[in-house]
Coordinates of C-alpha atoms and ligand atoms in Angstrom, one line a residue:
Chain B
X1 CA 119.2 128.2 74.9
X2 CA 116.4 130.1 76.6
X3 CA 113.9 127.5 75.4
X4 CA 116.2 124.7 76.7
X5 CA 116.0 126.2 80.2
X6 CA 112.3 126.7 79.9
X7 CA 111.9 123.1 79.1
X8 CA 114.2 122.1 81.9
X9 CA 112.0 123.8 84.4
X10 CA 109.0 122.0 83.1
X11 CA 110.9 118.7 83.0
X12 CA 111.8 119.2 86.7
X13 CA 108.2 119.7 87.6
X14 CA 107.0 116.6 85.9
X15 CA 110.0 114.7 87.1
X16 CA 109.0 115.6 90.7
X17 CA 105.6 114.0 90.2
X18 CA 107.0 110.9 88.6
X19 CA 109.8 110.5 91.1
X20 CA 107.6 110.9 94.2
X21 CA 105.2 108.2 92.9
X22 CA 108.0 105.9 91.6
X23 CA 109.5 105.8 95.0
X24 CA 106.4 104.1 96.4
X25 CA 106.5 101.4 93.7
X26 CA 110.2 100.9 94.2
X27 CA 110.2 100.6 98.0
X28 CA 107.3 98.2 98.0
X29 CA 108.9 96.1 95.4
X30 CA 112.3 96.1 97.0
X31 CA 111.0 95.1 100.4
X32 CA 108.0 92.9 99.6
X33 CA 108.8 91.7 96.1
X34 CA 105.5 93.0 95.0
X35 CA 104.4 95.4 92.3
X36 CA 101.7 97.4 93.9
X37 CA 99.6 98.1 90.8
X38 CA 97.1 100.1 92.9
X39 CA 99.7 102.8 93.6
X40 CA 98.6 105.1 90.8
X41 CA 95.1 105.1 92.4
X42 CA 96.6 105.7 95.8
X43 CA 98.1 108.8 94.3
X44 CA 94.6 109.8 93.1
X45 CA 93.1 109.1 96.6
X46 CA 95.9 111.3 98.0
X47 CA 95.0 114.1 95.7
X48 CA 91.3 113.9 96.7
X49 CA 92.2 113.8 100.4
X50 CA 94.3 116.9 99.8
X51 CA 91.3 118.5 98.1
X52 CA 89.0 117.9 101.1
X53 CA 91.6 118.9 103.7
X54 CA 92.4 122.1 101.8
X55 CA 88.7 122.9 101.2
X56 CA 88.0 122.3 104.9
X57 CA 90.8 124.5 106.1
X58 CA 89.7 127.2 103.7
X59 CA 86.1 127.0 105.0
X60 CA 87.5 127.5 108.5
X61 CA 89.4 130.5 107.3
X62 CA 86.3 132.0 105.6
X63 CA 84.1 131.4 108.5
X64 CA 86.5 133.4 110.5
X65 CA 87.4 130.8 113.1
X66 CA 91.0 131.0 112.1
X67 CA 92.8 133.0 109.5
X68 CA 95.5 131.2 107.7
X69 CA 97.6 132.4 104.8
X70 CA 97.4 130.3 101.6
X71 CA 100.9 128.9 101.9
X72 CA 100.2 127.7 105.4
X73 CA 97.0 126.0 104.3
X74 CA 99.0 124.3 101.6
X75 CA 101.7 123.2 104.0
X76 CA 99.1 121.8 106.4
X77 CA 97.2 120.2 103.6
X78 CA 100.3 118.4 102.5
X79 CA 101.2 117.2 106.0
X80 CA 97.6 116.1 106.9
X81 CA 97.0 114.4 103.6
X82 CA 100.3 112.5 103.7
X83 CA 99.3 111.2 107.2
X84 CA 95.8 110.2 106.1
X85 CA 97.0 108.6 102.8
X86 CA 99.6 106.6 104.6
X87 CA 96.7 105.0 106.5
X88 CA 95.0 104.3 103.2
X89 CA 98.2 102.6 102.0
X90 CA 98.5 100.6 105.1
X91 CA 94.8 99.4 104.8
X92 CA 95.5 98.4 101.2
X93 CA 98.4 96.3 102.4
X94 CA 96.5 94.8 105.3
X95 CA 93.4 93.9 103.4
X96 CA 94.6 93.4 99.9
X97 CA 98.2 92.1 100.1
X98 CA 99.0 90.6 103.5
X99 CA 96.7 87.6 103.0
X100 CA 98.6 86.9 99.8
X101 CA 102.1 87.2 101.1
X102 CA 102.9 83.6 100.3
X103 CA 100.7 83.3 97.3
X104 CA 102.2 83.4 93.7
X105 CA 103.2 86.9 92.8
X106 CA 100.7 87.0 89.9
X107 CA 97.8 86.8 92.4
X108 CA 99.1 89.8 94.2
X109 CA 99.5 91.7 90.9
X110 CA 95.9 90.9 89.9
X111 CA 94.7 91.9 93.4
X112 CA 96.5 95.2 93.0
X113 CA 94.8 95.9 89.7
X114 CA 91.4 95.1 91.3
X115 CA 92.1 97.4 94.3
X116 CA 92.9 100.1 91.8
X117 CA 89.6 99.6 90.1
X118 CA 87.8 99.6 93.4
X119 CA 89.4 102.9 94.4
X120 CA 88.5 104.5 91.1
X121 CA 84.9 103.3 90.9
X122 CA 84.4 103.8 94.7
X123 CA 85.4 107.4 94.2
X124 CA 83.0 107.7 91.3
X125 CA 80.2 106.2 93.3
X126 CA 80.8 108.4 96.3
X127 CA 81.5 111.7 94.6
X128 CA 79.8 111.4 91.3
X129 CA 81.1 112.0 87.8
X130 CA 81.8 115.7 88.0
X131 CA 85.4 116.8 88.2
X132 CA 86.6 118.6 91.3
X133 CA 88.8 121.6 91.0
X134 CA 91.7 121.9 93.4
X135 CA 91.4 125.2 95.3
X136 CA 94.0 127.8 94.3
X137 CA 95.9 128.1 97.6
X138 CA 98.7 130.3 96.4
X139 CA 98.6 133.0 93.7
X140 CA 100.8 132.4 90.7
X141 CA 103.8 134.7 90.4
X142 CA 106.0 134.5 87.4
X143 CA 109.6 135.5 87.6
X144 CA 111.6 136.2 84.5
X145 CA 115.2 134.9 85.0
X146 CA 117.3 135.7 82.0
X147 CA 114.4 135.2 79.7
X148 CA 113.2 132.0 81.3
X149 CA 109.8 132.1 82.9
X150 CA 109.7 130.4 86.3
X151 CA 106.6 130.4 88.5
X152 CA 106.6 130.3 92.3
X153 CA 104.5 127.2 92.0
X154 CA 107.1 125.3 90.0
X155 CA 109.8 126.2 92.4
X156 CA 107.6 125.1 95.3
X157 CA 106.8 121.8 93.6
X158 CA 110.4 120.9 92.8
X159 CA 111.5 122.2 96.2
X160 CA 109.0 120.2 98.2
X161 CA 109.7 117.0 96.1
X162 CA 113.4 117.3 96.7
X163 CA 112.9 118.0 100.4
X164 CA 110.7 114.9 100.8
X165 CA 113.2 112.8 99.0
X166 CA 115.9 114.0 101.3
X167 CA 113.8 113.2 104.4
X168 CA 113.1 109.8 103.0
X169 CA 116.8 109.2 102.4
X170 CA 117.6 110.3 106.0
X171 CA 114.9 108.0 107.3
X172 CA 116.1 105.0 105.4
X173 CA 119.8 105.5 106.2
X174 CA 119.6 106.8 109.8
X175 CA 116.7 105.3 111.7
X176 CA 116.3 101.8 113.0
X177 CA 113.1 101.4 111.0
X178 CA 114.9 102.4 107.8
X179 CA 117.6 99.9 108.7
X180 CA 115.0 97.2 109.1
X181 CA 113.6 98.2 105.7
X182 CA 117.0 97.8 104.1
X183 CA 117.6 94.6 105.8
X184 CA 114.3 93.2 104.8
X185 CA 115.0 94.1 101.1
X186 CA 118.2 92.1 101.4
X187 CA 116.9 89.0 103.2
X188 CA 113.2 88.8 103.9
X189 CA 113.1 85.4 105.5
X190 CA 115.1 86.0 108.7
X191 CA 113.9 89.5 109.6
X192 CA 111.8 88.0 112.5
X193 CA 114.9 86.5 114.0
X194 CA 116.1 90.0 114.7
X195 CA 113.0 90.6 116.7
X196 CA 111.6 92.7 113.9
X197 CA 107.9 92.2 113.1
X198 CA 107.6 91.7 109.3
X199 CA 104.1 93.1 109.3
X200 CA 105.2 96.3 110.9
X201 CA 107.9 97.0 108.3
X202 CA 105.5 96.0 105.5
X203 CA 102.9 98.5 106.8
X204 CA 105.5 101.1 107.2
X205 CA 106.7 100.7 103.6
X206 CA 103.2 101.0 102.2
X207 CA 102.6 104.0 104.5
X208 CA 105.7 105.9 103.4
X209 CA 105.0 105.2 99.7
X210 CA 101.4 106.4 100.0
X211 CA 102.4 109.5 102.0
X212 CA 104.8 110.4 99.1
X213 CA 102.0 109.7 96.6
X214 CA 99.7 112.0 98.5
X215 CA 102.3 114.8 98.4
X216 CA 102.6 114.2 94.6
X217 CA 98.8 114.3 94.3
X218 CA 98.6 117.7 96.0
X219 CA 101.6 119.2 94.1
X220 CA 99.9 117.9 90.9
X221 CA 96.6 119.6 92.0
X222 CA 98.5 122.8 92.5
X223 CA 99.9 122.7 89.0
X224 CA 96.9 121.1 87.2
X225 CA 93.9 121.8 89.5
X226 CA 91.4 119.3 87.8
X227 CA 90.8 116.1 89.8
X228 CA 89.0 113.1 88.4
X229 CA 88.8 109.5 89.6
X230 CA 91.0 108.2 86.7
X231 CA 93.8 110.8 87.1
X232 CA 96.1 108.2 88.6
X233 CA 96.1 105.7 85.9
X234 CA 98.4 107.1 83.2
X235 CA 100.6 109.0 85.6
X236 CA 100.8 105.8 87.8
X237 CA 101.8 103.7 84.9
X238 CA 104.4 106.2 83.9
X239 CA 105.8 106.3 87.4
X240 CA 105.9 102.5 87.3
X241 CA 108.0 102.7 84.2
X242 CA 110.3 105.1 86.0
X243 CA 110.6 102.6 88.9
X244 CA 111.6 99.9 86.5
X245 CA 113.9 102.2 84.6
X246 CA 115.6 103.1 87.9
X247 CA 116.0 99.5 88.8
X248 CA 113.5 97.5 90.7
X249 CA 113.8 98.2 94.4
X250 CA 116.4 101.0 94.0
X251 CA 115.4 104.1 95.8
X252 CA 118.0 106.3 94.3
X253 CA 117.2 104.8 90.9
X254 CA 113.5 105.6 91.2
X255 CA 114.1 109.2 92.1
X256 CA 116.7 109.6 89.3
X257 CA 114.6 107.8 86.7
X258 CA 111.5 109.9 87.7
X259 CA 113.3 113.0 86.7
X260 CA 114.9 111.4 83.7
X261 CA 111.4 110.4 82.5
X262 CA 110.3 114.1 82.9
X263 CA 113.2 115.2 80.8
X264 CA 112.7 112.6 78.0
X265 CA 109.0 113.5 77.8
X266 CA 109.4 117.2 77.7
X267 CA 112.3 117.2 75.3
X268 CA 110.6 114.7 73.0
X269 CA 107.7 117.1 72.8
X270 CA 110.0 120.0 71.7
X271 CA 111.2 118.0 68.7
X272 CA 108.2 116.0 67.7
X273 CA 104.5 116.9 67.4
X274 CA 102.8 116.6 70.8
X275 CA 100.7 113.6 69.7
X276 CA 103.9 111.7 69.2
X277 CA 105.3 112.5 72.6
X278 CA 104.5 109.4 74.6
X279 CA 105.0 107.1 71.7
X280 CA 108.6 108.3 71.2
X281 CA 109.4 108.9 74.8
X282 CA 108.5 105.4 75.8
X283 CA 110.2 103.9 72.8
X284 CA 113.4 105.5 74.0
X285 CA 112.8 103.9 77.4
X286 CA 112.2 100.6 75.9
X287 CA 115.5 100.8 74.1
X288 CA 117.3 101.8 77.3
X289 CA 115.7 98.8 79.0
X290 CA 116.8 96.5 76.2
X291 CA 120.3 97.3 77.0
X292 CA 119.9 97.6 80.7
X293 CA 117.1 95.1 81.5
X294 CA 117.7 95.6 85.3
X295 CA 117.3 99.3 85.0
X296 CA 119.9 102.0 85.6
X297 CA 120.6 101.2 89.3
X298 CA 119.3 97.7 89.5
X299 CA 121.4 94.7 90.4
X300 CA 122.0 92.3 87.5
X301 CA 121.6 89.4 89.8
X302 CA 119.5 89.6 92.9
X303 CA 120.6 87.3 95.7
X304 CA 117.4 88.0 97.5
X305 CA 115.5 84.9 98.5
X306 CA 112.1 84.4 100.0
X307 CA 111.9 81.2 101.9
Chain N
X1 CA 113.0 74.8 130.4
X2 CA 112.3 74.0 126.8
X3 CA 110.3 71.0 126.2
X4 CA 109.4 69.7 122.7
X5 CA 106.8 67.0 122.5
X6 CA 105.7 65.0 119.5
X7 CA 106.9 67.7 117.1
X8 CA 105.8 67.0 113.6
X9 CA 106.5 69.3 110.6
X10 CA 105.4 68.8 107.0
X11 CA 106.3 70.6 103.9
X12 CA 103.3 70.0 101.7
X13 CA 103.1 66.2 101.4
X14 CA 106.6 65.6 102.7
X15 CA 106.9 65.0 106.4
X16 CA 110.3 66.3 107.6
X17 CA 109.8 65.5 111.3
X18 CA 107.8 62.5 112.5
X19 CA 106.9 63.6 116.1
X20 CA 110.2 64.1 117.9
X21 CA 110.5 64.7 121.6
X22 CA 113.4 66.3 123.5
X23 CA 114.0 68.8 126.3
X24 CA 116.7 71.2 127.4
X25 CA 117.4 72.4 131.0
X26 CA 118.4 75.9 131.9
X27 CA 122.1 76.6 131.3
X28 CA 122.7 73.3 129.4
X29 CA 124.5 72.8 126.1
X30 CA 122.5 70.2 124.1
X31 CA 123.2 69.1 120.5
X32 CA 121.2 67.4 117.8
X33 CA 123.3 65.5 115.3
X34 CA 122.2 64.0 112.1
X35 CA 123.1 63.6 108.4
X36 CA 121.9 65.8 105.5
X37 CA 118.2 66.1 105.4
X38 CA 117.6 64.5 108.8
X39 CA 115.5 67.4 109.8
X40 CA 117.9 69.4 112.0
X41 CA 117.2 72.8 110.4
X42 CA 113.5 72.1 110.4
X43 CA 113.6 71.5 114.2
X44 CA 115.1 74.8 114.9
X45 CA 112.8 76.6 112.4
X46 CA 109.8 75.1 114.1
X47 CA 111.0 76.4 117.5
X48 CA 111.5 79.8 116.1
X49 CA 108.1 79.7 114.4
X50 CA 109.7 80.2 111.0
X51 CA 107.7 77.1 109.9
X52 CA 104.5 76.0 111.5
X53 CA 104.4 72.7 113.3
X54 CA 101.6 70.3 112.5
X55 CA 98.6 70.0 114.9
X56 CA 99.4 68.0 118.0
X57 CA 102.9 69.2 118.3
X58 CA 103.9 70.9 121.5
X59 CA 106.8 73.3 122.0
X60 CA 106.7 74.6 125.6
X61 CA 109.1 77.2 127.0
X62 CA 108.6 78.3 130.6
X63 CA 105.0 77.1 130.5
X64 CA 104.2 79.0 127.3
X65 CA 103.3 77.2 124.1
X66 CA 105.5 78.8 121.4
X67 CA 103.0 77.9 118.7
X68 CA 100.9 80.8 119.9
X69 CA 103.7 83.4 119.3
X70 CA 104.6 85.2 116.1
X71 CA 108.3 84.6 115.1
X72 CA 109.5 88.0 116.1
X73 CA 108.1 87.7 119.6
X74 CA 109.9 84.4 120.2
X75 CA 113.1 86.5 120.0
X76 CA 112.0 89.8 121.5
X77 CA 109.7 88.6 124.3
X78 CA 111.0 85.1 125.1
X79 CA 114.6 85.7 124.4
X80 CA 115.1 82.7 122.1
X81 CA 117.6 83.6 119.4
X82 CA 118.5 81.7 116.3
X83 CA 121.7 81.7 114.3
X84 CA 120.4 80.4 110.9
X85 CA 122.1 77.9 108.7
X86 CA 124.2 79.7 106.2
X87 CA 124.5 82.8 108.4
X88 CA 122.1 85.1 106.6
X89 CA 123.9 88.3 107.6
X90 CA 122.6 91.5 106.0
X91 CA 125.3 92.2 103.5
X92 CA 124.0 95.6 102.5
X93 CA 124.3 96.8 106.1
X94 CA 127.5 97.6 108.0
X95 CA 128.6 95.3 110.8
X96 CA 127.5 97.8 113.4
X97 CA 124.1 98.2 111.7
X98 CA 123.6 94.4 111.7
X99 CA 124.2 94.4 115.5
X100 CA 122.0 97.5 116.0
X101 CA 119.2 95.9 114.0
X102 CA 119.3 92.9 116.2
X103 CA 118.4 95.1 119.2
X104 CA 115.4 96.5 117.3
X105 CA 112.8 95.5 119.9
X106 CA 114.9 96.1 123.0
X107 CA 114.2 99.2 125.1
X108 CA 117.1 98.8 127.6
X109 CA 119.6 101.0 125.7
X110 CA 122.4 100.8 128.3
X111 CA 122.2 97.0 128.5
X112 CA 122.3 96.9 124.7
X113 CA 125.4 99.0 124.6
X114 CA 127.0 96.7 127.1
X115 CA 126.0 93.6 125.2
X116 CA 127.6 95.1 122.1
X117 CA 130.8 95.8 123.9
X118 CA 130.8 92.2 125.1
X119 CA 130.3 90.9 121.6
X120 CA 133.2 93.0 120.4
X121 CA 135.3 91.7 123.2
X122 CA 134.7 88.0 122.3
X123 CA 135.0 88.8 118.5
X124 CA 137.6 91.5 118.3
X125 CA 137.6 91.1 114.5
X126 CA 134.1 92.5 114.3
X127 CA 135.3 95.6 116.1
X128 CA 138.0 96.1 113.5
X129 CA 135.4 95.8 110.8
X130 CA 132.6 97.7 112.6
X131 CA 131.9 100.1 109.8
X132 CA 132.5 97.8 106.9
X133 CA 129.6 96.4 104.8
X134 CA 128.9 93.0 106.1
X135 CA 129.1 91.4 102.6
X136 CA 132.8 92.2 102.6
X137 CA 133.4 90.0 105.6
X138 CA 135.0 86.6 105.2
X139 CA 132.9 83.5 105.9
X140 CA 134.3 83.1 109.4
X141 CA 133.7 86.8 110.2
X142 CA 130.2 86.5 108.9
X143 CA 129.6 83.6 111.3
X144 CA 130.9 85.7 114.2
X145 CA 128.5 88.4 113.2
X146 CA 125.6 86.0 113.0
X147 CA 126.4 84.7 116.5
X148 CA 126.9 88.3 117.9
X149 CA 123.7 89.4 116.4
X150 CA 121.8 86.5 118.0
X151 CA 123.4 87.2 121.4
X152 CA 122.1 90.8 121.3
X153 CA 118.6 89.8 120.0
X154 CA 117.8 87.3 122.8
X155 CA 119.8 85.7 125.6
X156 CA 117.8 83.0 127.2
X157 CA 118.3 80.3 124.6
X158 CA 120.5 80.4 121.5
X159 CA 119.6 78.0 118.7
X160 CA 122.7 77.4 116.5
X161 CA 122.4 75.8 113.1
X162 CA 125.8 74.4 111.9
X163 CA 128.0 77.2 113.2
X164 CA 131.1 75.2 112.1
X165 CA 130.1 75.1 108.4
X166 CA 132.8 76.4 106.2
X167 CA 135.2 77.4 109.0
X168 CA 138.9 76.5 109.0
X169 CA 139.9 74.3 112.0
X170 CA 141.6 77.1 113.9
X171 CA 138.7 79.5 113.4
X172 CA 136.3 76.7 114.4
X173 CA 138.1 76.4 117.7
X174 CA 137.8 80.1 118.3
X175 CA 134.2 80.0 117.4
X176 CA 133.4 77.2 119.9
X177 CA 135.5 78.9 122.6
X178 CA 133.3 82.0 122.0
X179 CA 130.1 79.9 122.2
X180 CA 131.4 78.5 125.5
X181 CA 131.7 82.0 126.9
X182 CA 128.2 82.8 125.7
X183 CA 127.0 79.7 127.6
X184 CA 128.9 80.8 130.7
X185 CA 127.1 84.2 130.5
X186 CA 123.9 82.2 131.2
X187 CA 122.6 81.4 127.7
X188 CA 121.3 77.9 127.2
X189 CA 122.5 76.5 123.9
X190 CA 120.8 74.1 121.4
X191 CA 123.3 73.2 118.8
X192 CA 122.6 71.4 115.6
X193 CA 125.5 69.9 113.7
X194 CA 126.6 67.5 111.0
X195 CA 130.0 67.5 112.5
X196 CA 129.1 65.1 115.2
X197 CA 132.4 64.7 116.9
X198 CA 132.8 68.5 117.4
X199 CA 129.2 68.8 118.6
X200 CA 129.4 66.0 121.1
X201 CA 132.7 67.3 122.5
X202 CA 131.1 70.7 123.0
X203 CA 127.7 69.6 124.4
X204 CA 126.8 67.8 127.6
X205 CA 124.0 65.8 126.0
X206 CA 123.0 64.9 122.6
X207 CA 120.2 63.6 120.4
X208 CA 120.7 61.7 117.2
X209 CA 118.2 62.5 114.5
X210 CA 117.6 60.2 111.5
X211 CA 115.0 60.8 108.8
X212 CA 112.9 63.0 111.1
X213 CA 113.1 60.7 114.1
X214 CA 115.2 60.7 117.2
X215 CA 116.9 57.3 117.3
X216 CA 119.3 57.8 120.2
X217 CA 119.9 60.1 123.1
X218 CA 122.1 60.5 126.1
X219 CA 125.1 62.1 127.6
X220 CA 127.7 63.1 125.0
X221 CA 130.3 60.7 126.4
X222 CA 127.9 57.8 126.0
X223 CA 127.1 58.8 122.5
X224 CA 130.7 59.2 121.6
X225 CA 131.4 55.7 122.8
X226 CA 128.3 54.2 121.2
X227 CA 129.3 51.8 118.4
X228 CA 126.4 52.8 116.1
X229 CA 127.2 56.5 116.5
X230 CA 130.8 55.8 115.9
X231 CA 130.0 53.9 112.7
X232 CA 127.5 56.3 111.3
X233 CA 128.8 59.7 112.4
X234 CA 132.3 59.5 113.6
X235 CA 133.9 57.7 110.7
X236 CA 134.3 54.3 112.3
Ligands
ATP401 N1 111.1 74.4 102.3 C1 111.1 73.1 102.1 N2 110.2 72.5 101.3 C2 110.1 71.2 101.1 N3 110.9 70.3 101.7 C3 111.8 70.8 102.6 C4 111.9 72.2 102.8 N4 112.9 72.4 103.8 C5 113.4 71.1 104.1 N5 112.7 70.2 103.4 C6 112.9 68.7 103.5 O1 112.8 68.4 104.8 C7 113.8 67.4 105.2 C8 114.6 68.0 106.4 O2 115.3 69.1 105.9 P1 116.3 69.9 106.9 O3 116.7 71.1 106.2 O4 115.6 70.1 108.2 O5 117.5 68.9 107.1 P2 118.9 69.2 107.8 O6 119.0 68.1 108.8 O7 119.0 70.5 108.3 O8 119.9 68.9 106.6 P3 121.3 69.6 106.4 O9 122.3 68.9 107.2 O10 121.6 69.3 104.9 O11 121.2 71.1 106.6 C9 114.6 67.2 103.9 O12 114.1 66.0 103.3 C10 114.3 68.4 103.1 O13 114.4 68.0 101.7
MG402 MG1 120.2 72.1 107.9

């Protein structure tokens, strides 16, 4: 029982990463009918931006110009990196995808893969092959709750992830921009007839997804402080699987499936040897998708039309 | 006020409009009638910039060439709204959200609130269903919502694409009575219809569109009395 709860804590942490990244895939798909295959690498860029922001803020603290506690540096890092990475996402949309809006979807998918490779190799060219280590902003404290070890970092990671999802939910349900996003997901073609610029909403969608990916990148850096240019590939694909599992375009589905993926992975690893983990975890997901091809929260038939 | 000259639109190799010319004066109700595939929807889509006109086409509104505007600015800056064929309401949003969204670019909050009240006053059914998901509305109610939404999004000209489609006769009367009120509020109306009798009774002037060309034009009374129109569009 104790080990169950121990695994649950770990599953929640991994689920947080997957869910935050999956949301970006799902929003972009829901609104622009596009799988943004560069999204895993946008997560990577977010982690690197976080690294530089945190390092910069720490340098200021050391030089004595300002004295900030570690948690505050972390908080500022998350906020600043989210803002900067949203610009990265909007640039990717503007340069990579907007010219292809009416092109066959396969062209956009291929472009996404190429943008991903450019981000990876661009990083490699700029920063060299050595790995960076994310600065330890907060000291690890371990609490023992009824035999289950929980660290302050894990609580923080899950807490920040859930908080951001709540904010996203409020944004999408309560603001006029969120309303426009939902409307655009339903009927892309006539959005301009409402006086809403399609390009604005497209940029906003990419910006939001990339901001969440940056948050995921920093939280990941807090838990696993080694950054390398290819760190976004595997986790990006897994989050993509979560987005599909949740149901393409479903926000709730992406969040839920992100956590579900964390659970399936962690609990598979408790039963099978760790080298079998992904093989078995993803076979399970394949089986789920065989029975629910539209994902857990996806619509069986999408009435959406692009004219 | 709106002057369309030599409007030509092609979809790939198919030319849907072969250079049509027409104009609308401020405050008028003008209709374009024509059979399936005549190019009525294409005409409205070209005005709204949902489809690009071929080179050489001119769509001038108040001295501005609409071709230079992105589609959303046609609505938000020039006040030319468009009720699309088949309604296209946002079914996943509530009735109120559909109306709120149509005010997306408007900054005059008080006037928006007033316009919304006015829409509810001419379509009381929408008020009753204000918080319902729009996909649960009946076809007629969806058409009311589509018209209400257009009224809020832009008031100078309203382009209407077959508002009578799928409406029972009684509801249709209500709908056209509401459109009349909208026109009396100062909105110029360009109506496109397959139901020629209805359209010509409602409009002051009309154009007859056949295979992408305007073949007849004139005051509604003249068109209603025209033997060719009678034969082709009014059932003899
Ligand atoms: N997206 C498109 N791609 C190719 N051809 C099109 C497209 N839209 C319309 N057309 C063609 O253009 C012509 C005019 O179509 P349009 O929809 O404007 O006619 P309409 O008068 O509105 O007809 P209806 O009364 O059936 O609505 C038709 O021949 C149609 O097949
Ligand atoms: Mg039509």
